[in-house]
Coordinates of C-alpha atoms in Angstrom, one line a residue:
M10 CA 14.3 6.9 -1.1
E11 CA 13.1 3.4 -2.1
F12 CA 12.0 0.3 -0.5
V13 CA 12.6 -3.3 -1.9
E14 CA 10.9 -5.9 0.0
R15 CA 10.1 -9.6 -0.6
K16 CA 6.8 -11.5 0.3
R17 CA 7.9 -13.8 3.0
W18 CA 6.6 -17.2 4.5
L19 CA 4.7 -16.6 7.6
F20 CA 6.8 -19.4 9.1
L21 CA 10.1 -17.7 10.5
G22 CA 9.6 -14.8 8.0
L23 CA 11.9 -16.5 5.2
P24 CA 11.9 -14.9 1.9
F25 CA 11.2 -18.1 -0.2
T26 CA 8.7 -16.7 -2.5
F27 CA 9.0 -15.3 -5.9
T28 CA 7.2 -11.9 -5.2
K29 CA 9.1 -8.7 -4.8
Y30 CA 7.7 -5.3 -3.9
T31 CA 9.5 -2.1 -5.1
I32 CA 8.0 1.2 -3.7
K33 CA 9.5 4.3 -5.2
E34 CA 8.5 7.9 -4.6
D35 CA 6.3 7.9 -7.8
M36 CA 5.3 4.2 -8.2
I37 CA 4.7 0.8 -6.5
T38 CA 5.8 -2.2 -8.6
V39 CA 4.8 -5.8 -7.8
D40 CA 6.9 -8.5 -9.5
T41 CA 5.3 -12.1 -9.2
G42 CA 6.3 -15.6 -10.5
L43 CA 9.4 -17.8 -11.5
L44 CA 8.6 -19.3 -14.7
K45 CA 5.9 -16.8 -15.9
T46 CA 6.6 -13.4 -14.4
V47 CA 3.9 -10.7 -14.0
E48 CA 4.9 -7.0 -13.2
N49 CA 2.2 -4.8 -12.0
D50 CA 2.6 -1.0 -11.5
C51 CA 0.5 1.5 -9.6
Y52 CA 1.3 5.2 -9.8
M53 CA 1.5 6.7 -6.3
Y54 CA -1.0 9.5 -6.9
K55 CA -3.7 6.7 -7.4
V56 CA -3.2 5.4 -3.7
Q57 CA -6.2 6.9 -1.9
D58 CA -5.9 5.1 1.5
V59 CA -3.4 2.7 3.2
Q60 CA -3.9 0.1 5.9
L61 CA -1.4 -2.0 7.9
T62 CA -2.5 -5.4 9.4
A63 CA -0.5 -7.8 11.4
T64 CA -1.7 -10.9 12.7
L65 CA -0.2 -12.5 15.9
M66 CA 2.1 -14.9 13.8
E67 CA 3.1 -11.9 11.7
K68 CA 3.9 -10.0 15.0
I69 CA 6.0 -12.7 16.4
F70 CA 8.2 -12.8 13.2
R71 CA 8.1 -9.0 12.9
L72 CA 6.1 -8.9 9.6
G73 CA 3.2 -7.1 8.5
T74 CA 0.7 -6.6 5.5
V75 CA 0.2 -3.3 3.8
V76 CA -2.9 -2.9 2.0
C77 CA -3.2 -0.1 -0.5
F78 CA -6.6 1.1 -1.7
T79 CA -6.3 2.6 -5.2
G80 CA -8.0 4.1 -8.1
D81 CA -6.0 1.5 -10.5
T82 CA -8.2 -0.5 -12.7
T83 CA -6.2 -3.6 -12.5
D84 CA -5.6 -3.6 -8.9
P85 CA -8.0 -1.5 -6.8
R86 CA -6.8 -3.4 -3.7
L87 CA -3.0 -3.7 -3.8
E88 CA -1.6 -5.9 -1.0
L89 CA 2.1 -6.2 0.1
V90 CA 1.8 -9.4 2.1
H91 CA 4.2 -10.4 4.9
I92 CA 6.7 -7.9 4.5
K93 CA 9.5 -6.5 7.0
N94 CA 9.2 -2.9 7.9
A95 CA 5.6 -2.7 7.2
R96 CA 5.1 0.4 9.4
A97 CA 7.8 2.3 7.7
V98 CA 6.6 1.1 4.2
K99 CA 3.0 2.1 5.1
E100 CA 4.1 5.7 6.3
F101 CA 6.4 6.2 3.1
I102 CA 3.4 5.3 0.9
L103 CA 0.9 7.7 2.7
E104 CA 3.6 10.7 2.4
M105 CA 4.7 9.9 -1.2
S106 CA 1.1 9.4 -2.3
E107 CA 0.0 12.8 -0.9
K108 CA 3.0 14.5 -2.4
A109 CA 2.3 12.8 -5.8
R110 CA -1.3 14.0 -5.7
I111 CA -0.3 17.6 -4.8
K112 CA 2.3 17.3 -7.7
R113 CA -0.2 16.3 -10.2
R114 CA -3.0 18.7 -8.7
T115 CA -5.3 15.7 -8.2
V116 CA -6.1 16.3 -4.5
N117 CA -9.6 15.4 -3.6
M118 CA -11.3 17.4 -1.2
L119 CA -13.9 15.5 1.0
D120 CA -17.0 17.1 2.5
I121 CA -16.9 15.8 6.0
G122 CA -20.2 17.4 7.0
S123 CA -22.2 16.1 4.1
G124 CA -25.5 16.8 5.8
D125 CA -27.6 19.3 4.3
M126 CA -28.0 22.7 6.2
Q127 CA -31.8 22.5 5.6
D128 CA -31.8 19.0 7.6
V129 CA -30.1 20.6 10.5
N130 CA -32.8 23.3 10.6
D131 CA -35.5 20.9 10.6
A132 CA -34.0 18.9 13.4
E133 CA -34.1 21.9 15.8

């Protein structure tokens, strides 16, 4: 599966910008520019967290902004601004990034209860 979305104007959600987002199972690609084009890639396994935001105007025009927090050096905060199907894109990125981390064996385990057991015993 693949998503190809364009950055849109907030007014009426029209795609009159020169930014294109391509989200594949293994990579996110952002193409920007008309005269000077810049292509930025981020491997899916580097995506650590995803956030969906939608302002009132974005909600009116059925748009959203997906923010990917990555371990990428060129773009640690990758924003997919004013796109349609934002919720579906966010869910796709979450699912594919988890699969990519498992495939590459780069899954990080977080210690949720990071308090020291000695501290717990002292509090009693």
